[in-house]
Coordinates of C-alpha atoms and ligand atoms in Angstrom, one line a residue:
Chain A
M205 CA -0.1 -2.6 -26.9
T206 CA 1.6 -0.4 -29.0
N207 CA 1.3 3.4 -28.7
V208 CA -1.5 4.5 -31.6
E209 CA -3.3 1.5 -30.2
W210 CA -3.2 2.4 -26.9
R211 CA -4.7 6.0 -27.5
R212 CA -7.4 4.7 -30.1
A213 CA -8.8 2.4 -26.5
R214 CA -8.1 5.4 -25.3
R215 CA -10.9 7.5 -27.0
R216 CA -13.5 4.9 -27.2
R217 CA -13.7 4.3 -23.3
R218 CA -13.7 8.0 -23.5
V219 CA -16.9 8.5 -26.4
R220 CA -18.1 5.4 -24.5
A221 CA -18.2 7.7 -21.3
T222 CA -19.5 10.8 -23.3
S223 CA -22.4 9.0 -24.5
V224 CA -23.2 6.5 -21.8
G225 CA -23.2 10.0 -19.8
A226 CA -25.2 11.9 -22.2
A227 CA -28.1 9.7 -21.6
S228 CA -28.3 9.4 -18.6
T229 CA -28.9 12.6 -18.1
I230 CA -31.4 12.8 -21.4
A231 CA -33.4 9.9 -19.1
L232 CA -33.5 12.2 -16.8
A233 CA -34.7 15.1 -18.1
G234 CA -37.2 12.8 -19.0
L235 CA -38.2 11.3 -15.8
W236 CA -38.3 14.8 -14.6
Y237 CA -40.6 15.8 -17.4
L238 CA -43.3 13.0 -17.4
S239 CA -44.4 13.7 -14.0
T240 CA -44.6 17.2 -13.9
D241 CA -45.5 18.4 -17.9
G242 CA -46.4 14.8 -18.9
L243 CA -48.5 13.0 -15.8
G244 CA -48.9 16.1 -13.8
L245 CA -47.9 13.5 -10.7
V246 CA -46.4 16.3 -9.0
S247 CA -47.9 20.4 -8.0
P248 CA -45.6 22.5 -10.1
L249 CA -45.4 24.7 -7.0
F250 CA -43.5 22.0 -5.6
L251 CA -41.6 21.0 -8.8
P252 CA -42.0 23.0 -11.9
S253 CA -41.6 21.6 -14.8
P254 CA -38.4 21.4 -17.4
V255 CA -41.0 23.5 -20.0
A256 CA -41.6 26.2 -17.3
V257 CA -38.0 26.0 -15.5
F258 CA -36.6 26.7 -19.3
E259 CA -38.6 28.9 -20.4
R260 CA -38.1 31.1 -16.9
L261 CA -34.7 31.3 -18.0
I262 CA -35.2 32.8 -21.2
E263 CA -37.4 35.2 -19.9
F264 CA -34.8 36.5 -17.0
T265 CA -31.7 36.6 -20.0
Q266 CA -34.5 39.8 -20.2
R267 CA -36.2 40.4 -17.4
D268 CA -35.3 41.6 -13.7
Y269 CA -36.1 39.6 -11.4
Q270 CA -34.8 41.4 -8.2
G271 CA -33.8 43.9 -9.5
A272 CA -31.4 42.6 -11.9
T273 CA -31.3 40.1 -15.3
L274 CA -29.9 37.0 -14.9
I275 CA -26.3 38.6 -16.4
G276 CA -26.5 41.0 -13.0
H277 CA -27.2 38.5 -11.1
L278 CA -24.6 35.9 -12.4
F279 CA -21.7 39.1 -12.0
A280 CA -22.7 39.6 -8.5
S281 CA -21.9 36.2 -7.6
L282 CA -18.5 35.8 -10.0
R283 CA -17.4 39.1 -8.6
I284 CA -17.5 37.3 -4.6
V285 CA -16.1 34.4 -6.1
A286 CA -13.4 35.9 -8.6
I287 CA -12.3 38.0 -5.1
G288 CA -12.4 34.6 -2.5
W289 CA -10.8 32.3 -5.1
F290 CA -7.8 34.8 -5.7
V291 CA -7.5 36.0 -2.1
A292 CA -7.9 32.8 -0.8
G293 CA -5.1 31.9 -3.8
V294 CA -2.7 35.0 -2.9
I295 CA -2.5 33.5 0.8
G296 CA -2.7 29.1 0.3
L297 CA -0.5 28.7 -3.1
P298 CA 3.1 30.2 -1.2
L299 CA 2.3 29.1 2.4
G300 CA 1.6 25.4 1.0
V301 CA 4.8 26.0 -1.2
A302 CA 6.7 26.8 2.2
M303 CA 5.1 23.5 3.9
G304 CA 6.0 21.6 1.0
W305 CA 9.2 22.7 0.8
S306 CA 10.5 23.1 4.7
R307 CA 10.3 21.2 7.2
R308 CA 9.9 24.1 9.4
V309 CA 7.2 25.9 8.5
R310 CA 5.3 22.7 8.4
T311 CA 5.6 22.2 12.5
V312 CA 5.1 25.5 12.9
V313 CA 1.4 25.2 10.3
S314 CA 0.3 21.9 10.0
P315 CA -1.5 22.0 13.4
V316 CA -3.0 25.4 12.8
F317 CA -4.2 24.7 10.0
E318 CA -5.7 21.1 10.9
L319 CA -7.6 22.8 13.9
I320 CA -9.3 25.2 11.0
R321 CA -9.5 22.4 8.4
P322 CA -12.8 20.5 9.9
I323 CA -14.3 23.8 10.5
P324 CA -16.7 23.8 7.0
P325 CA -16.8 27.2 5.3
I326 CA -20.8 28.2 6.9
A327 CA -19.3 27.6 10.5
W328 CA -17.5 31.3 9.8
I329 CA -20.8 32.8 8.8
P330 CA -21.4 33.3 12.6
L331 CA -17.9 35.1 12.2
A332 CA -18.0 36.7 9.3
I333 CA -21.1 39.2 10.6
L334 CA -19.2 39.6 14.2
W335 CA -16.1 41.2 12.0
F336 CA -17.8 42.6 8.6
G337 CA -21.4 42.9 9.5
L338 CA -23.4 42.0 6.6
G339 CA -22.0 43.0 3.6
T340 CA -20.2 42.7 0.4
E341 CA -16.6 41.4 2.8
A342 CA -18.6 39.1 4.9
R343 CA -19.3 37.4 1.8
V344 CA -15.9 37.5 0.5
F345 CA -14.4 36.4 3.9
V346 CA -16.9 32.9 4.1
V347 CA -16.0 32.1 -0.3
T348 CA -12.6 33.2 0.8
I349 CA -12.4 30.3 3.8
S350 CA -13.6 28.1 1.7
A351 CA -11.2 27.9 -1.4
V352 CA -8.5 28.4 1.4
V353 CA -8.3 24.7 2.8
P354 CA -7.6 23.8 -1.2
W355 CA -5.7 26.0 -2.0
V356 CA -3.3 25.2 0.5
L357 CA -3.4 21.4 0.9
N358 CA -2.9 20.7 -3.3
S359 CA -0.1 23.2 -2.7
Y360 CA 1.8 21.2 0.3
E361 CA 0.6 18.1 -1.5
A362 CA 2.6 19.2 -4.8
V363 CA 5.6 20.1 -3.6
A364 CA 6.5 17.6 -0.8
G365 CA 4.9 14.4 -3.9
V366 CA 8.0 16.0 -5.7
D367 CA 10.6 13.3 -6.5
K368 CA 13.3 14.6 -3.2
L369 CA 16.1 12.7 -5.9
L370 CA 15.1 15.6 -7.9
A371 CA 15.9 18.6 -5.7
K372 CA 19.3 16.1 -4.5
A373 CA 20.1 16.2 -8.4
S374 CA 19.7 20.2 -8.7
R375 CA 21.7 21.1 -5.8
S376 CA 24.4 18.5 -6.7
L377 CA 25.0 20.2 -10.0
G378 CA 25.5 23.7 -8.7
A379 CA 21.9 25.4 -7.9
P380 CA 21.7 26.6 -4.2
S381 CA 18.0 25.7 -2.6
R382 CA 16.2 28.7 -3.6
R383 CA 17.0 28.1 -7.0
T384 CA 16.1 24.1 -7.1
L385 CA 12.8 25.1 -5.6
V386 CA 11.9 27.5 -8.8
E387 CA 14.2 25.7 -11.0
V388 CA 12.8 22.0 -10.1
V389 CA 9.9 21.2 -7.7
L390 CA 7.6 24.6 -8.4
P391 CA 7.7 23.3 -12.1
A392 CA 7.3 19.4 -11.6
A393 CA 4.0 20.4 -9.4
V394 CA 2.3 23.1 -11.4
P395 CA 0.0 19.9 -12.9
T396 CA -1.3 19.8 -8.9
L397 CA -0.8 23.2 -7.8
V398 CA -3.7 23.2 -11.3
G399 CA -6.0 21.0 -9.6
G400 CA -6.1 22.7 -6.1
A401 CA -6.9 25.6 -7.9
R402 CA -9.7 23.7 -9.5
I403 CA -11.1 22.0 -6.0
A404 CA -10.5 25.4 -4.5
L405 CA -12.7 28.0 -7.1
G406 CA -15.3 24.4 -6.9
N407 CA -15.5 25.3 -2.6
A408 CA -15.8 28.9 -3.9
W409 CA -18.4 28.1 -6.8
M410 CA -20.6 25.9 -3.6
T411 CA -20.6 28.7 -1.0
V412 CA -21.1 31.5 -2.6
V413 CA -24.6 30.0 -2.0
A414 CA -24.5 30.3 1.5
A415 CA -22.7 33.5 1.5
E416 CA -24.9 35.7 -0.5
L417 CA -27.5 34.7 2.9
L418 CA -25.3 37.8 4.3
G419 CA -26.7 40.8 3.7
A420 CA -26.8 40.2 -0.3
T421 CA -29.0 41.9 -2.6
A422 CA -28.1 40.1 -6.3
G423 CA -26.1 37.0 -7.2
L424 CA -27.8 33.5 -8.2
G425 CA -27.9 32.4 -4.5
F426 CA -29.8 35.3 -3.8
V427 CA -32.4 34.2 -6.3
A428 CA -32.8 31.2 -5.2
L429 CA -33.1 31.7 -1.4
N430 CA -35.2 34.4 -1.9
A431 CA -37.5 32.7 -4.5
R432 CA -38.7 29.8 -1.8
S433 CA -40.0 33.9 0.1
T434 CA -42.2 34.9 -3.3
L435 CA -43.4 31.6 -3.9
D436 CA -41.4 31.3 -7.3
P437 CA -40.0 27.9 -7.6
D438 CA -39.2 28.4 -11.6
I439 CA -36.6 30.5 -11.5
M440 CA -35.5 29.1 -7.9
L441 CA -34.3 25.4 -10.0
V442 CA -33.1 28.3 -12.7
A443 CA -31.3 29.6 -10.5
M444 CA -29.7 26.0 -9.0
L445 CA -29.7 24.8 -12.7
L446 CA -27.1 27.8 -13.4
I447 CA -24.9 27.2 -10.7
G448 CA -24.6 23.8 -11.4
L449 CA -23.6 24.0 -15.2
L450 CA -21.5 27.0 -13.8
G451 CA -19.3 24.4 -11.5
V452 CA -19.2 22.2 -14.5
V453 CA -17.5 24.9 -16.5
F454 CA -15.2 26.3 -14.4
S455 CA -13.8 22.6 -13.1
E456 CA -13.4 21.6 -16.6
G457 CA -12.2 24.4 -17.7
L458 CA -9.3 24.4 -15.0
R459 CA -9.1 20.6 -15.6
L460 CA -8.2 21.3 -19.3
V461 CA -5.2 24.0 -17.9
E462 CA -4.2 21.3 -15.8
K463 CA -3.6 19.0 -19.5
R464 CA -2.2 21.3 -21.4
L465 CA 0.5 21.9 -18.6
S466 CA 1.6 18.9 -18.0
G467 CA 2.7 17.7 -21.9
W468 CA 6.0 17.0 -20.4
K469 CA 4.0 13.9 -17.9
E470 CA 3.6 10.4 -20.4
S471 CA 0.2 10.2 -19.3
A472 CA -1.0 13.6 -21.1
A473 CA 1.1 12.4 -24.0
Chain B
M62 CA 49.9 9.8 2.4
P63 CA 51.9 13.0 2.9
L64 CA 49.0 15.5 3.0
D65 CA 50.9 17.8 0.5
E66 CA 50.6 15.1 -2.5
K67 CA 47.7 17.4 -3.9
T68 CA 50.3 20.1 -4.8
A69 CA 52.2 17.5 -6.6
V70 CA 52.2 18.8 -10.0
P71 CA 51.2 16.1 -13.2
T72 CA 54.4 15.3 -15.0
A73 CA 55.3 16.3 -18.1
H74 CA 55.6 13.3 -20.7
D75 CA 52.2 11.9 -19.6
E76 CA 51.3 9.8 -22.2
G77 CA 47.7 10.5 -21.6
T78 CA 46.4 7.5 -19.4
G79 CA 45.8 10.1 -16.5
M80 CA 47.8 7.1 -14.9
T81 CA 51.1 9.0 -14.0
D82 CA 49.3 12.4 -12.5
R83 CA 48.4 11.3 -9.0
Q84 CA 47.0 14.7 -8.0
A85 CA 44.2 13.3 -4.8
K86 CA 41.2 14.5 -5.8
L87 CA 38.8 13.5 -3.7
R88 CA 40.3 11.8 0.0
F89 CA 38.2 10.8 3.2
E90 CA 39.6 10.5 6.6
G91 CA 38.0 8.5 9.2
V92 CA 34.5 9.3 7.3
H93 CA 31.5 7.8 9.6
K94 CA 27.3 7.4 9.4
S95 CA 25.1 6.2 11.4
F96 CA 21.5 6.7 11.8
H97 CA 19.1 7.4 14.4
T98 CA 16.3 5.2 13.4
R99 CA 12.9 4.1 15.4
R100 CA 15.4 1.1 16.4
G101 CA 18.0 2.8 17.8
E102 CA 21.6 4.0 16.6
V103 CA 22.5 2.1 13.4
T104 CA 25.8 1.8 12.0
A105 CA 26.2 2.5 8.0
L106 CA 29.6 3.2 7.9
S107 CA 32.8 2.3 10.4
P108 CA 35.6 5.0 9.7
I109 CA 36.9 4.7 6.2
D110 CA 40.3 6.0 4.8
L111 CA 40.8 6.4 1.3
T112 CA 42.1 8.9 -1.0
V113 CA 40.8 9.2 -4.9
Y114 CA 43.5 9.8 -7.5
Q115 CA 42.8 12.0 -10.7
G116 CA 42.6 9.8 -13.3
D117 CA 41.3 6.8 -11.3
F118 CA 38.1 4.9 -11.8
I119 CA 37.3 2.9 -8.2
A120 CA 35.0 0.5 -8.0
L121 CA 32.6 0.1 -4.7
V122 CA 31.9 -3.2 -4.0
G123 CA 29.9 -4.7 -1.2
P124 CA 27.2 -6.3 0.4
S125 CA 23.8 -4.5 0.0
G126 CA 23.0 -2.5 2.9
C127 CA 26.7 -1.9 3.5
G128 CA 26.8 1.6 3.1
K129 CA 28.0 2.0 -0.1
S130 CA 25.3 4.5 -1.3
T131 CA 26.0 6.2 2.2
L132 CA 29.9 6.9 1.8
L133 CA 28.7 7.7 -2.1
M134 CA 25.6 10.8 -0.9
I135 CA 28.5 11.9 1.9
A136 CA 31.7 12.5 -1.0
A137 CA 28.7 14.5 -3.1
G138 CA 27.7 16.5 0.1
L139 CA 23.8 16.1 0.2
E140 CA 24.1 13.7 3.0
A141 CA 26.2 14.4 6.4
A142 CA 29.0 12.1 7.9
S143 CA 29.1 11.6 11.6
G144 CA 32.3 12.2 11.7
G145 CA 35.1 12.8 10.3
T146 CA 36.7 14.8 7.2
V147 CA 36.1 15.1 3.2
L148 CA 38.5 17.0 1.7
A149 CA 37.8 17.5 -2.1
D150 CA 41.1 18.5 -4.3
G151 CA 43.3 19.6 -0.2
A152 CA 39.9 21.7 0.6
P153 CA 37.4 19.9 3.5
M154 CA 33.7 20.1 1.9
R155 CA 30.6 19.9 3.3
E156 CA 28.3 21.3 0.8
P157 CA 27.3 20.3 -2.4
G158 CA 29.0 21.4 -5.6
P159 CA 28.7 20.0 -9.3
D160 CA 32.7 19.6 -9.1
R161 CA 31.3 16.3 -7.1
C162 CA 28.2 15.3 -9.6
V163 CA 26.5 12.4 -9.1
V164 CA 24.3 9.7 -11.7
F165 CA 22.2 8.0 -9.7
Q166 CA 20.4 4.9 -10.4
R167 CA 17.2 5.8 -11.0
F168 CA 18.5 8.9 -14.0
A169 CA 16.5 11.8 -11.9
L170 CA 16.4 13.6 -14.5
F171 CA 14.8 17.4 -14.3
P172 CA 10.4 15.1 -16.4
T173 CA 9.6 19.2 -17.2
K174 CA 12.6 19.8 -19.3
T175 CA 13.7 18.8 -22.5
V176 CA 17.3 16.9 -22.9
T177 CA 19.1 20.2 -23.9
G178 CA 17.3 22.0 -20.7
N179 CA 18.4 19.3 -17.8
V180 CA 22.4 19.1 -19.5
E181 CA 22.3 22.8 -19.4
Y182 CA 20.9 22.6 -16.2
G183 CA 24.2 23.0 -14.2
L184 CA 25.8 25.2 -16.7
R185 CA 23.1 28.1 -16.2
M186 CA 23.0 27.4 -12.3
T187 CA 27.1 28.4 -12.4
G188 CA 26.2 31.0 -14.6
V189 CA 27.6 29.8 -17.3
P190 CA 26.9 32.3 -20.8
K191 CA 24.8 31.5 -23.7
A192 CA 26.5 30.7 -26.2
E193 CA 29.2 28.9 -24.4
R194 CA 26.5 26.8 -22.5
R195 CA 24.7 25.9 -26.1
E196 CA 28.7 24.6 -28.0
R197 CA 29.0 22.2 -24.5
V198 CA 26.1 20.6 -24.3
R199 CA 25.9 20.6 -28.3
E200 CA 29.6 18.4 -28.2
T201 CA 28.4 16.4 -24.7
L202 CA 25.2 15.8 -26.3
G203 CA 27.7 14.1 -29.9
M204 CA 29.4 12.7 -27.2
V205 CA 26.4 10.2 -25.6
G206 CA 24.9 9.6 -28.7
L207 CA 21.9 11.9 -28.4
S208 CA 22.0 15.2 -30.7
A209 CA 19.4 13.6 -32.3
F210 CA 17.7 13.8 -28.8
A211 CA 17.9 17.5 -27.9
D212 CA 14.6 18.4 -27.1
A213 CA 12.9 15.3 -26.7
Y214 CA 11.4 15.2 -22.8
P215 CA 12.9 12.5 -20.6
H216 CA 9.4 9.7 -21.0
E217 CA 10.2 10.3 -23.9
L218 CA 13.3 8.0 -24.0
S219 CA 14.5 4.4 -23.3
G220 CA 15.7 3.6 -20.3
G221 CA 19.3 3.6 -22.3
M222 CA 18.8 6.9 -23.3
Q223 CA 17.5 8.3 -20.5
Q224 CA 21.0 7.1 -18.8
R225 CA 23.2 8.8 -21.1
A226 CA 20.9 11.7 -20.6
A227 CA 21.8 11.5 -17.0
L228 CA 25.3 10.9 -17.8
A229 CA 25.9 14.1 -20.2
R230 CA 24.1 16.5 -17.6
S231 CA 27.1 15.0 -15.2
I232 CA 30.1 15.1 -17.5
V233 CA 28.7 18.0 -19.4
M234 CA 30.1 20.4 -15.1
R235 CA 33.8 18.0 -15.9
P236 CA 33.0 17.7 -12.5
D237 CA 36.8 17.2 -10.7
V238 CA 35.6 13.4 -8.9
L239 CA 32.3 12.2 -10.9
L240 CA 30.3 9.5 -8.7
M241 CA 28.1 7.2 -9.9
D242 CA 25.4 5.3 -7.8
E243 CA 24.6 1.4 -9.5
P244 CA 24.6 4.1 -12.7
F245 CA 24.2 0.4 -14.9
G246 CA 21.8 -1.4 -12.5
A247 CA 17.6 -0.5 -14.1
L248 CA 19.1 -1.8 -17.1
D249 CA 18.8 -4.6 -19.2
A250 CA 21.7 -6.5 -19.6
Q251 CA 22.1 -6.2 -23.7
T252 CA 21.7 -1.4 -23.1
R253 CA 24.0 -2.0 -19.3
I254 CA 27.4 -3.6 -21.5
I255 CA 26.6 -1.0 -24.3
M256 CA 26.2 1.4 -21.7
Q257 CA 29.7 -0.3 -19.9
E258 CA 32.1 0.5 -22.7
E259 CA 30.6 3.8 -24.2
I260 CA 31.9 5.5 -20.2
A261 CA 34.7 3.5 -20.6
R262 CA 35.3 5.6 -23.5
I263 CA 34.3 8.5 -22.3
A264 CA 36.0 8.5 -18.9
R265 CA 39.0 7.4 -21.5
D266 CA 38.4 10.5 -23.7
L267 CA 38.0 13.1 -20.3
G268 CA 40.3 11.8 -18.1
L269 CA 37.2 11.3 -15.9
T270 CA 38.0 10.4 -12.4
V271 CA 35.1 8.3 -11.0
L272 CA 33.6 6.6 -7.9
L273 CA 31.2 4.0 -8.4
V274 CA 29.5 1.8 -6.4
T275 CA 28.6 -1.3 -8.5
H276 CA 26.6 -4.8 -7.7
S277 CA 28.5 -6.6 -10.4
V278 CA 32.0 -7.5 -10.1
E279 CA 32.3 -7.9 -13.7
E280 CA 31.6 -4.6 -14.2
A281 CA 34.6 -3.3 -11.8
V282 CA 37.0 -5.7 -13.2
Y283 CA 35.9 -4.3 -16.2
L284 CA 36.0 0.0 -16.3
C285 CA 38.4 0.6 -13.0
N286 CA 41.5 0.2 -11.9
R287 CA 40.6 0.3 -8.2
I288 CA 38.4 -2.2 -6.7
I289 CA 36.7 -1.7 -2.8
V290 CA 35.7 -4.2 -1.4
L291 CA 33.6 -2.9 2.1
T292 CA 32.2 -5.6 4.9
A293 CA 28.8 -6.3 5.9
R294 CA 27.2 -3.4 7.8
P295 CA 29.0 -1.5 8.7
G296 CA 31.0 -0.9 6.0
A297 CA 34.4 -0.9 6.5
I298 CA 37.4 -1.2 3.7
K299 CA 38.0 -5.6 3.7
H300 CA 40.4 -5.3 0.7
E301 CA 41.1 -3.3 -2.0
F302 CA 43.0 -4.5 -5.2
T303 CA 44.6 -2.2 -8.5
V304 CA 43.8 -3.8 -11.1
D305 CA 47.2 -4.1 -13.4
D306 CA 45.0 -4.3 -17.1
D307 CA 42.9 -2.1 -18.0
W308 CA 40.3 -4.1 -19.9
S309 CA 38.7 -1.1 -20.2
H310 CA 40.4 -0.9 -23.7
H311 CA 38.3 -4.6 -25.4
S312 CA 34.5 -4.6 -25.5
V313 CA 33.1 -6.7 -22.3
D314 CA 32.8 -9.6 -24.8
E315 CA 36.8 -9.8 -25.4
A316 CA 37.8 -8.4 -21.7
M317 CA 36.0 -11.0 -19.8
A318 CA 37.0 -14.3 -22.7
Q319 CA 41.2 -13.0 -21.6
P320 CA 42.2 -15.4 -18.8
G321 CA 43.4 -12.6 -16.6
F322 CA 39.9 -10.9 -16.2
G323 CA 37.7 -13.9 -15.1
S324 CA 40.7 -15.0 -12.6
L325 CA 40.4 -11.0 -11.1
Q326 CA 36.8 -11.5 -11.1
R327 CA 36.9 -14.2 -9.5
T328 CA 39.4 -13.6 -6.3
V329 CA 37.3 -9.8 -6.0
W330 CA 33.8 -12.4 -6.3
N331 CA 35.6 -15.2 -3.1
A332 CA 35.9 -11.6 -1.5
V333 CA 32.5 -10.7 -1.8
R334 CA 31.0 -13.2 -1.5
E335 CA 32.4 -13.8 2.0
E336 CA 30.8 -11.2 2.9
I337 CA 27.4 -11.3 2.1
T338 CA 27.3 -15.0 3.3
S339 CA 29.2 -14.3 6.9
V340 CA 25.3 -11.7 7.7
Q341 CA 23.0 -15.3 6.5
Ligands
ATP11 N1 18.2 7.4 5.8 C1 18.0 6.4 6.1 N2 17.9 6.7 7.3 C2 17.9 5.0 8.5 N3 18.4 4.1 7.8 C3 19.8 4.7 6.5 C4 19.1 5.7 5.9 N4 20.2 5.6 4.6 C5 20.7 4.4 5.1 N5 20.3 3.4 6.0 C6 20.9 2.7 6.0 O1 22.3 2.6 6.3 C7 23.0 1.2 5.7 C8 23.6 1.8 5.2 O2 22.4 1.8 3.3 P1 23.7 2.3 2.1 O3 22.0 2.6 0.9 O4 24.5 2.5 2.2 O5 23.3 0.8 0.7 P2 24.3 0.2 0.4 O6 25.1 -0.2 0.0 O7 24.2 1.2 -0.9 O8 22.8 -1.4 -0.4 P3 22.5 -1.4 -1.8 O9 23.5 -1.7 -2.2 O10 21.5 -2.6 -1.3 O11 22.1 -0.3 -2.7 C9 21.6 0.8 5.6 O12 20.9 -0.7 6.5 C10 20.8 1.3 5.7 O13 19.6 0.4 5.9
MG12 MG1 22.7 2.3 -2.9

């Protein structure tokens, strides 16, 4: 296949995937509509109709729910996620890179890391309360924990996965070890590093809902949790759908960055 | 051979052949290597004594697994010898360095850098000023016929062009000894012939000293003035052949048509074959 034919085929594949995805989403929404407003199969207290949810979403952009509008709650959650993700990156990225580059660091850090890795972020909540009480710090802590693992793992794999021959070539051309890392290994590792950032952000975003159990007074997770006690399933679904939607936006955004930064790669050409 | 050979002064009437200048560029003295593996100690190389002189183009041939690459990596400083010493320009060496650049079979171009970025790399790492870098890169790309691809990324190049870029990246450093590990092994037959002719020309033009690992006896006879046949593992020097005629002035097919070429090729091949069959 020539390059042009191949690209054309790839575009066709992509268009098909997008239309199938759109169709299945529409079908699901239709089913949702039919079982609620359409045929009235389930009570609106059990599952509100998509129309009600949409109306509530519009209303929520203007009117307060539990002390803030949609934007207020959104930013409350975003702030926790951003801080947690960033702190996790500041810790996890260098740690993972060091593990991938130096066998000594790997030997020291790996056992501890392997032990911590399987503990789900939510299981850190009691410790978070013990250390930080109920408050922003505790939430940031839990979110950080959830994001640090993919930061470390991907940075480690990104660096360890770079062809060892490149480092040899670099050293043979007169570059010391440190410069070889910076000039040759890290640039080649960038796509996988950004992949780690993306997974970390996804984890952080998923965990913020759980973290908002910790004495939060605002946030999308807080809204969803609160809606249950105030018997307000409309706004609960609004919050959930927004969490899902923003998760997709983050993920796709960083995927784009990933692609941009791998322009030297064959697959991304 | 006397150790003070490195101080030998090149003769004044060197007529561009580089052959009258017998300065020792690289010397292996009892260099051997064993690997510790799960199956125990594997001796890859028996003690090797070998001196590479200025202007030599030496081939290392021998059965697969006899330690050719290992010897080359030791020379590059990328692998430590288990014993013995390697003298680079008379001084014991341990570290890798641009005085002994390597051209690998798998090219090992830096994928995130353009051809220029790759070729410039060693100069940049060794602190060559920018203006001089640009000039040397331009000149070297011209030499290997890659001027039109200065801004291309490695993945945009054919195999032959990638190997030209890898070659340029090494020769731009003007190494004392150029180390090549089956540099044409990954190329198709036609490209390989072209590259053999080009490397012969470049080595002659620049007066390069080369240590070449190859599987091809034909390539060794065509390019080299000395051919070292190694024994099956653990590799030791079985025999050294001297190539009296400089075939590299001809094209590959012309050279191969000469009776002297074929007879030497057969003699060397028989020595290699003995070692290959000794294992089976
Ligand atoms: N890192 C290593 N660990 C263990 N054994 C090794 C290692 N590197 C090489 N060897 C062994 O040392 C021997 C020599 O290997 P080397 O790669 O130098 O052979 P070679 O002559 O270059 O072979 P080929 O012609 O197939 O490239 C082989 O038997 C190989 O298995
Ligand atoms: Mg080899």
